[in-house]
GROMACS .gro file of C-alpha atoms in nm:
model
  360
    1MET     CA    1   1.987   2.713  -0.256
    2ASN     CA    2   1.750   2.956  -0.054
    3LYS     CA    3   1.774   2.845   0.257
    4SER     CA    4   1.446   3.031   0.374
    5LEU     CA    5   1.240   2.753   0.207
    6LYS     CA    6   1.080   2.529   0.428
    7MET     CA    7   1.151   2.156   0.372
    8ILE     CA    8   0.844   1.999   0.168
    9ASN     CA    9   0.896   1.642   0.163
   10VAL     CA   10   0.708   1.365  -0.093
   11THR     CA   11   0.457   1.329   0.198
   12LYS     CA   12   0.350   1.465   0.571
   13SER     CA   13   0.229   1.216   0.846
   14PHE     CA   14  -0.096   1.388   0.945
   15ILE     CA   15  -0.072   1.397   1.346
   16PRO     CA   16  -0.346   1.453   1.567
   17SER     CA   17  -0.301   1.674   1.851
   18MET     CA   18  -0.116   1.540   2.190
   19GLU     CA   19  -0.488   1.577   2.329
   20GLU     CA   20  -0.651   1.413   2.099
   21PHE     CA   21  -0.410   1.110   2.110
   22THR     CA   22  -0.342   1.077   2.478
   23SER     CA   23  -0.730   1.099   2.549
   24TYR     CA   24  -0.678   0.793   2.325
   25LEU     CA   25  -0.463   0.652   2.457
   26GLN     CA   26  -0.534   0.708   2.873
   27PRO     CA   27  -0.758   0.387   2.920
   28ALA     CA   28  -0.467   0.184   2.803
   29PHE     CA   29  -0.233   0.327   3.098
   30THR     CA   30  -0.521   0.317   3.355
   31GLN     CA   31  -0.564  -0.070   3.288
   32HIS     CA   32  -0.193  -0.143   3.243
   33TRP     CA   33  -0.277  -0.302   2.883
   34LEU     CA   34  -0.047  -0.201   2.656
   35THR     CA   35  -0.031  -0.483   2.382
   36ASN     CA   36  -0.219  -0.817   2.302
   37ARG     CA   37  -0.517  -0.687   2.153
   38GLY     CA   38  -0.682  -0.486   2.405
   39ASP     CA   39  -0.971  -0.233   2.398
   40LEU     CA   40  -0.832   0.013   2.138
   41THR     CA   41  -0.714  -0.212   1.877
   42ILE     CA   42  -1.077  -0.389   1.890
   43GLN     CA   43  -1.231  -0.021   1.915
   44LEU     CA   44  -0.981   0.030   1.587
   45GLU     CA   45  -1.082  -0.283   1.405
   46ASN     CA   46  -1.504  -0.201   1.483
   47LYS     CA   47  -1.456   0.085   1.323
   48LEU     CA   48  -1.232   0.031   1.006
   49LYS     CA   49  -1.457  -0.299   0.971
   50SER     CA   50  -1.762  -0.042   0.938
   51TYR     CA   51  -1.633   0.257   0.753
   52LEU     CA   52  -1.464  -0.008   0.471
   53GLN     CA   53  -1.780  -0.251   0.486
   54VAL     CA   54  -1.522  -0.548   0.475
   55SER     CA   55  -1.618  -0.883   0.573
   56ASN     CA   56  -1.288  -0.971   0.813
   57ILE     CA   57  -1.047  -0.729   0.962
   58THR     CA   58  -0.756  -0.816   1.146
   59LEU     CA   59  -0.491  -0.543   1.270
   60THR     CA   60  -0.071  -0.607   1.253
   61ALA     CA   61   0.173  -0.471   1.373
   62ASN     CA   62   0.290  -0.356   1.022
   63GLY     CA   63   0.208  -0.414   0.661
   64THR     CA   64   0.462  -0.648   0.563
   65LEU     CA   65   0.392  -0.945   0.850
   66PRO     CA   66   0.032  -0.960   0.637
   67ILE     CA   67   0.195  -1.069   0.309
   68GLN     CA   68   0.443  -1.347   0.479
   69ILE     CA   69   0.081  -1.455   0.689
   70ALA     CA   70  -0.091  -1.512   0.391
   71ILE     CA   71   0.129  -1.683   0.207
   72LYS     CA   72   0.151  -1.916   0.485
   73ALA     CA   73  -0.235  -1.920   0.578
   74LEU     CA   74  -0.245  -2.071   0.244
   75LYS     CA   75   0.037  -2.270   0.236
   76LEU     CA   76   0.195  -2.171  -0.063
   77LYS     CA   77   0.482  -2.378  -0.255
   78GLY     CA   78   0.638  -2.315  -0.514
   79GLU     CA   79   0.655  -2.051  -0.780
   80ILE     CA   80   0.398  -1.706  -0.695
   81ILE     CA   81   0.337  -1.499  -1.003
   82THR     CA   82   0.358  -1.136  -0.893
   83THR     CA   83   0.436  -0.775  -1.045
   84PRO     CA   84   0.827  -0.614  -1.037
   85PHE     CA   85   0.682  -0.235  -1.025
   86SER     CA   86   0.597  -0.252  -0.628
   87PHE     CA   87   0.798  -0.219  -0.326
   88VAL     CA   88   1.046  -0.445  -0.235
   89ALA     CA   89   0.836  -0.588   0.036
   90THR     CA   90   0.648  -0.779  -0.254
   91THR     CA   91   0.902  -0.959  -0.400
   92THR     CA   92   1.098  -1.050  -0.021
   93THR     CA   93   0.788  -1.183   0.141
   94ILE     CA   94   0.811  -1.450  -0.111
   95LEU     CA   95   1.141  -1.492  -0.087
   96TRP     CA   96   1.146  -1.493   0.286
   97GLU     CA   97   0.820  -1.798   0.310
   98ASN     CA   98   1.093  -1.990   0.069
   99CYS     CA   99   0.864  -1.949  -0.252
  100THR     CA  100   0.980  -1.801  -0.578
  101PRO     CA  101   0.902  -1.463  -0.733
  102VAL     CA  102   0.770  -1.488  -1.134
  103PHE     CA  103   0.832  -1.188  -1.238
  104VAL     CA  104   0.529  -1.053  -1.529
  105ASP     CA  105   0.535  -0.751  -1.645
  106ILE     CA  106   0.305  -0.417  -1.585
  107GLU     CA  107   0.048  -0.267  -1.818
  108GLU     CA  108   0.156   0.068  -1.985
  109ASP     CA  109  -0.161   0.260  -1.854
  110TYR     CA  110  -0.226   0.123  -1.520
  111LEU     CA  111   0.070   0.050  -1.401
  112THR     CA  112  -0.077  -0.264  -1.220
  113ILE     CA  113   0.005  -0.646  -1.349
  114ASP     CA  114  -0.084  -0.730  -1.658
  115PRO     CA  115  -0.277  -1.005  -1.718
  116LYS     CA  116  -0.265  -1.114  -2.080
  117LYS     CA  117   0.082  -1.186  -1.938
  118ILE     CA  118   0.018  -1.393  -1.650
  119GLU     CA  119  -0.096  -1.715  -1.844
  120GLN     CA  120   0.230  -1.753  -1.991
  121ALA     CA  121   0.423  -1.734  -1.688
  122ILE     CA  122   0.229  -2.007  -1.478
  123THR     CA  123   0.381  -2.385  -1.461
  124ASP     CA  124   0.317  -2.675  -1.262
  125LYS     CA  125   0.489  -2.499  -0.971
  126THR     CA  126   0.260  -2.206  -0.978
  127SER     CA  127   0.079  -2.149  -0.656
  128ALA     CA  128  -0.060  -1.818  -0.658
  129ILE     CA  129  -0.069  -1.471  -0.727
  130LEU     CA  130   0.063  -1.164  -0.548
  131ALA     CA  131  -0.038  -0.853  -0.688
  132THR     CA  132   0.000  -0.501  -0.615
  133HIS     CA  133  -0.286  -0.247  -0.626
  134ILE     CA  134  -0.047   0.062  -0.731
  135PHE     CA  135  -0.113   0.385  -0.618
  136GLY     CA  136  -0.397   0.258  -0.452
  137ASN     CA  137  -0.473   0.185  -0.863
  138PRO     CA  138  -0.716  -0.173  -0.889
  139CYS     CA  139  -0.481  -0.457  -1.075
  140ASP     CA  140  -0.728  -0.579  -1.340
  141ILE     CA  141  -0.935  -0.785  -1.079
  142ASP     CA  142  -1.197  -0.956  -1.269
  143ALA     CA  143  -0.949  -1.112  -1.521
  144ILE     CA  144  -0.668  -1.189  -1.290
  145GLN     CA  145  -0.965  -1.392  -1.072
  146GLU     CA  146  -1.049  -1.571  -1.420
  147ILE     CA  147  -0.682  -1.754  -1.463
  148ALA     CA  148  -0.721  -1.833  -1.068
  149ASP     CA  149  -1.018  -2.073  -1.147
  150LYS     CA  150  -0.906  -2.164  -1.439
  151TYR     CA  151  -0.548  -2.277  -1.262
  152ASN     CA  152  -0.685  -2.328  -0.961
  153LEU     CA  153  -0.462  -2.031  -0.833
  154LYS     CA  154  -0.453  -1.845  -0.474
  155VAL     CA  155  -0.465  -1.445  -0.495
  156ILE     CA  156  -0.298  -1.192  -0.255
  157TYR     CA  157  -0.346  -0.864  -0.342
  158ASP     CA  158  -0.105  -0.639  -0.167
  159GLY     CA  159  -0.300  -0.318  -0.099
  160ALA     CA  160  -0.080  -0.119   0.076
  161HIS     CA  161  -0.178   0.206  -0.087
  162ALA     CA  162  -0.533   0.116  -0.132
  163PHE     CA  163  -0.689   0.226   0.220
  164GLY     CA  164  -1.066   0.319   0.136
  165VAL     CA  165  -1.027   0.313  -0.281
  166LYS     CA  166  -1.355   0.126  -0.388
  167TYR     CA  167  -1.346  -0.131  -0.700
  168LYS     CA  168  -1.721  -0.178  -0.879
  169GLY     CA  169  -1.892  -0.056  -0.535
  170LYS     CA  170  -1.726  -0.249  -0.292
  171SER     CA  171  -1.414  -0.212  -0.076
  172ILE     CA  172  -1.052  -0.348  -0.268
  173PHE     CA  173  -0.996  -0.522   0.031
  174GLU     CA  174  -1.318  -0.774  -0.034
  175TYR     CA  175  -1.140  -0.901  -0.365
  176GLY     CA  176  -0.886  -1.250  -0.383
  177ASP     CA  177  -0.829  -1.480  -0.143
  178VAL     CA  178  -0.639  -1.204   0.068
  179SER     CA  179  -0.557  -0.852   0.095
  180THR     CA  180  -0.385  -0.678   0.312
  181CYS     CA  181  -0.316  -0.300   0.401
  182SER     CA  182  -0.055  -0.075   0.534
  183PHE     CA  183  -0.122   0.217   0.806
  184HIS     CA  184   0.228   0.292   0.784
  185ALA     CA  185   0.306   0.681   0.918
  186THR     CA  186   0.315   0.768   0.530
  187LYS     CA  187  -0.037   0.606   0.479
  188LEU     CA  188  -0.299   0.879   0.458
  189MET     CA  189  -0.477   0.645   0.790
  190HIS     CA  190  -0.167   0.550   0.942
  191THR     CA  191  -0.110   0.404   1.337
  192GLY     CA  192   0.228   0.507   1.291
  193GLU     CA  193   0.328   0.149   1.189
  194GLY     CA  194   0.060  -0.095   1.172
  195GLY     CA  195  -0.094  -0.322   0.918
  196ALA     CA  196  -0.407  -0.542   0.834
  197PHE     CA  197  -0.501  -0.855   0.652
  198PHE     CA  198  -0.888  -0.935   0.491
  199SER     CA  199  -1.056  -1.236   0.404
  200LYS     CA  200  -1.447  -1.304   0.278
  201ASP     CA  201  -1.334  -1.644   0.445
  202PHE     CA  202  -1.432  -1.662   0.754
  203TYR     CA  203  -1.222  -1.957   0.805
  204LEU     CA  204  -0.933  -1.844   0.657
  205GLN     CA  205  -0.939  -1.504   0.865
  206LYS     CA  206  -0.922  -1.730   1.158
  207SER     CA  207  -0.632  -1.904   1.054
  208MET     CA  208  -0.444  -1.590   0.986
  209TYR     CA  209  -0.572  -1.456   1.326
  210PHE     CA  210  -0.388  -1.731   1.513
  211HIS     CA  211  -0.089  -1.708   1.286
  212HIS     CA  212  -0.052  -1.392   1.385
  213ASN     CA  213  -0.073  -1.379   1.726
  214PHE     CA  214   0.130  -1.746   1.814
  215GLY     CA  215  -0.103  -1.969   1.711
  216HIS     CA  216  -0.314  -1.903   2.049
  217ASN     CA  217  -0.611  -2.050   2.063
  218GLY     CA  218  -0.652  -1.931   2.464
  219PRO     CA  219  -0.409  -1.865   2.698
  220TYR     CA  220  -0.307  -2.234   2.708
  221ASN     CA  221  -0.423  -2.393   2.397
  222PHE     CA  222  -0.246  -2.341   2.049
  223ASN     CA  223  -0.327  -2.345   1.698
  224GLY     CA  224  -0.091  -2.474   1.442
  225ILE     CA  225   0.255  -2.227   1.459
  226GLY     CA  226   0.231  -1.870   1.451
  227ILE     CA  227   0.505  -1.507   1.469
  228ASN     CA  228   0.405  -1.202   1.691
  229ALA     CA  229   0.251  -0.984   1.443
  230LYS     CA  230   0.019  -0.809   1.686
  231MET     CA  231  -0.078  -0.434   1.661
  232SER     CA  232   0.017  -0.268   2.011
  233GLU     CA  233  -0.202  -0.050   2.176
  234LEU     CA  234  -0.011   0.283   2.164
  235HIS     CA  235  -0.049   0.245   1.743
  236ALA     CA  236  -0.418   0.173   1.798
  237ALA     CA  237  -0.464   0.469   2.013
  238MET     CA  238  -0.298   0.702   1.726
  239GLY     CA  239  -0.496   0.523   1.437
  240LEU     CA  240  -0.787   0.617   1.627
  241ALA     CA  241  -0.697   0.970   1.668
  242VAL     CA  242  -0.596   0.994   1.272
  243PHE     CA  243  -0.972   0.818   1.215
  244ASP     CA  244  -1.208   1.126   1.328
  245HIS     CA  245  -1.006   1.314   1.100
  246LEU     CA  246  -1.047   1.066   0.801
  247GLU     CA  247  -1.274   1.244   0.584
  248SER     CA  248  -1.052   1.587   0.621
  249ILE     CA  249  -0.741   1.416   0.500
  250ILE     CA  250  -0.920   1.283   0.208
  251SER     CA  251  -1.086   1.631   0.128
  252LYS     CA  252  -0.776   1.832   0.128
  253ARG     CA  253  -0.552   1.525  -0.059
  254LYS     CA  254  -0.839   1.538  -0.319
  255SER     CA  255  -0.788   1.952  -0.348
  256ALA     CA  256  -0.447   1.899  -0.404
  257VAL     CA  257  -0.460   1.645  -0.679
  258ALA     CA  258  -0.727   1.857  -0.864
  259LEU     CA  259  -0.467   2.162  -0.836
  260TYR     CA  260  -0.187   1.917  -0.945
  261ILE     CA  261  -0.386   1.802  -1.274
  262GLU     CA  262  -0.460   2.187  -1.345
  263LYS     CA  263  -0.100   2.277  -1.362
  264LEU     CA  264   0.007   2.001  -1.507
  265ASN     CA  265  -0.246   1.959  -1.773
  266LYS     CA  266  -0.109   2.149  -2.093
  267SER     CA  267   0.293   1.985  -1.954
  268THR     CA  268   0.492   1.722  -2.173
  269LEU     CA  269   0.425   1.495  -1.807
  270SER     CA  270   0.181   1.213  -1.790
  271LEU     CA  271  -0.029   1.092  -1.504
  272LEU     CA  272  -0.138   0.826  -1.307
  273LYS     CA  273  -0.423   0.680  -1.555
  274ILE     CA  274  -0.721   0.531  -1.275
  275ARG     CA  275  -0.909   0.263  -1.394
  276PRO     CA  276  -1.297   0.282  -1.482
  277GLU     CA  277  -1.519   0.233  -1.206
  278THR     CA  278  -1.268   0.290  -0.940
  279GLN     CA  279  -1.316   0.549  -0.646
  280TRP     CA  280  -0.972   0.609  -0.579
  281ASN     CA  281  -0.830   0.757  -0.273
  282TYR     CA  282  -0.562   1.033  -0.324
  283HIS     CA  283  -0.279   0.800  -0.159
  284TYR     CA  284   0.035   0.941  -0.420
  285PHE     CA  285   0.052   1.196  -0.692
  286PRO     CA  286   0.308   1.000  -0.923
  287ILE     CA  287   0.362   1.154  -1.282
  288LEU     CA  288   0.601   1.001  -1.606
  289PHE     CA  289   0.839   1.224  -1.778
  290PRO     CA  290   0.962   1.152  -2.165
  291SER     CA  291   1.292   1.007  -2.010
  292GLU     CA  292   1.515   0.940  -1.745
  293LYS     CA  293   1.749   1.218  -1.803
  294ASP     CA  294   1.453   1.496  -1.765
  295LEU     CA  295   1.371   1.309  -1.425
  296LEU     CA  296   1.697   1.396  -1.312
  297ILE     CA  297   1.663   1.748  -1.427
  298ALA     CA  298   1.375   1.795  -1.249
  299VAL     CA  299   1.444   1.608  -0.908
  300LYS     CA  300   1.796   1.828  -0.918
  301LYS     CA  301   1.565   2.162  -0.929
  302LEU     CA  302   1.355   2.032  -0.696
  303LYS     CA  303   1.608   1.976  -0.436
  304ASN     CA  304   1.768   2.298  -0.497
  305ASN     CA  305   1.473   2.395  -0.338
  306TYR     CA  306   1.446   2.199  -0.065
  307ILE     CA  307   1.187   1.962  -0.205
  308TYR     CA  308   1.225   1.605  -0.195
  309PRO     CA  309   0.993   1.411  -0.475
  310ARG     CA  310   1.056   1.023  -0.445
  311ARG     CA  311   1.137   0.756  -0.721
  312TYR     CA  312   0.826   0.588  -0.641
  313PHE     CA  313   0.885   0.290  -0.725
  314TYR     CA  314   1.224   0.240  -0.837
  315PRO     CA  315   1.418   0.056  -0.892
  316SER     CA  316   1.226  -0.241  -1.108
  317LEU     CA  317   1.195  -0.500  -0.876
  318ASN     CA  318   1.296  -0.791  -1.112
  319THR     CA  319   1.660  -0.611  -1.111
  320LEU     CA  320   1.710  -0.642  -0.774
  321PRO     CA  321   2.055  -0.785  -0.724
  322TYR     CA  322   1.998  -1.088  -0.535
  323LEU     CA  323   1.751  -1.217  -0.804
  324ASN     CA  324   1.822  -1.382  -1.099
  325TYR     CA  325   1.744  -1.119  -1.355
  326GLN     CA  326   1.409  -1.129  -1.584
  327LYS     CA  327   1.346  -0.913  -1.799
  328MET     CA  328   1.050  -0.674  -1.760
  329GLU     CA  329   1.054  -0.382  -2.039
  330ILE     CA  330   0.735  -0.225  -1.958
  331SER     CA  331   0.845  -0.192  -1.522
  332GLU     CA  332   1.210  -0.120  -1.605
  333ASP     CA  333   1.071   0.144  -1.832
  334ILE     CA  334   0.801   0.323  -1.570
  335SER     CA  335   1.060   0.269  -1.304
  336SER     CA  336   1.360   0.475  -1.482
  337ARG     CA  337   1.072   0.748  -1.501
  338ILE     CA  338   0.865   0.799  -1.272
  339LEU     CA  339   0.845   1.024  -0.959
  340CYS     CA  340   0.584   1.098  -0.684
  341LEU     CA  341   0.552   1.426  -0.625
  342PRO     CA  342   0.525   1.560  -0.234
  343LEU     CA  343   0.156   1.512  -0.158
  344SER     CA  344  -0.049   1.537   0.206
  345SER     CA  345  -0.311   1.631   0.343
  346GLU     CA  346  -0.132   1.977   0.470
  347ILE     CA  347   0.010   2.092   0.141
  348SER     CA  348  -0.023   2.434   0.042
  349GLU     CA  349  -0.186   2.595  -0.318
  350GLN     CA  350   0.143   2.779  -0.282
  351GLU     CA  351   0.364   2.551  -0.247
  352ILE     CA  352   0.178   2.288  -0.543
  353ASN     CA  353   0.236   2.608  -0.748
  354GLN     CA  354   0.661   2.637  -0.693
  355ILE     CA  355   0.643   2.254  -0.739
  356CYS     CA  356   0.488   2.278  -1.071
  357ASN     CA  357   0.699   2.614  -1.192
  358LEU     CA  358   1.000   2.393  -1.159
  359ILE     CA  359   0.908   2.101  -1.320
  360ILE     CA  360   0.754   2.198  -1.629
   0.00000   0.00000   0.00000
C-alpha cells in the first residue's frame, strides 16, 4: 500500500465550522433547553417544511423510529409487503412491530420494488406495502398506489436517501400514507443523527406526533401509547448549520456525479437508471459490475489504495439468517454486483480520476 495516500471513504459527512455550530447551539445552552422540542427543533422543522414544500414534518431522533411509528399509527397487523433490496432497518422494523415481511423482487433497471409482482403476493393477511426509494430513486408510485387502493392497503415509503428529491413536480415525501427520511451523518442533509416522518393526512401526522413523544398531549394528559423518538436541540443545531450550506452541498455532489459518469461512460459498468420525471439529489453513486468476481477484484484494488467503497445494499434482505428464505432472483443478483463509490461534497476531481482508473 502507498501510505502517502489519504483515506477516501464511501462518504464524508459535511461538517460546518465550529463557530457556525456553536452560534446555533448557544441559545439552547443559555436557556438550558437541550431536548423536548425546543426552539431549535421547531426552527429546523419550519425551514425544512418550507424548503421541501411538504404538508407536515416531525423531526425524530433517528431514521428508523419513523418507520416503527408509522406501522404503529396505521395499526398494521399481519403481513407487510416490502423490498429485499434496502437497508436492514426496512425489514427489522416490520419484525419489531410483530408483523411479517413478505418480499417482492425489484425492477432490474430502477432497483425499486416491482409493482407487477406485488399483486400476486397479496393475501388476506396483507395490511400494507413498505417500499424504499433506492438511493433516492423513486418507486413506481402511481402503480403502487393503484394496487393499494384496489386492495385497501396502506403505503409507507422509506425515503432515507430521498431528501430533496422531487417526483412529478412535488416532494417525494408527499406520496403514500407516510413517508420517512434519515438525517444520519452519512446523509447529504444531516443532523449528526436524526430523521423525520411526513404525512399529508393531518390527523395521521398528529397521531404519529403523539407516538413519538410518549403519547403526551400536554404535560399531564396522554393520547395513547408512545415512545421517546424526539430530536434533541444539539442535533437540531447541527441540522441548522448544515442547512445553510445545502445548495452548495448538492451542487458539488452533482458535479462529482457528472464527472464519474463521464469517466465511466465507455466502461463495462452499468449505472443507476433514474426514473423519468424525477429531480434527483445525487446522494449515492452506485455502479453495477458484470459479475461479483469483477466487483471483488475492483474492491481489492481500491482498498489497496486506501479507497473504501461500500457494497450497498448487501446482502439481499431475503437471505437474512433470522428469516425464512424466499428466493428473490433479481435482488440477489444485483446485491452481489453493486458497489457504491465514494461521493461527498468534498471529493476532488483527482480522487474521482484515481478511482475510475482503478476500476475500469
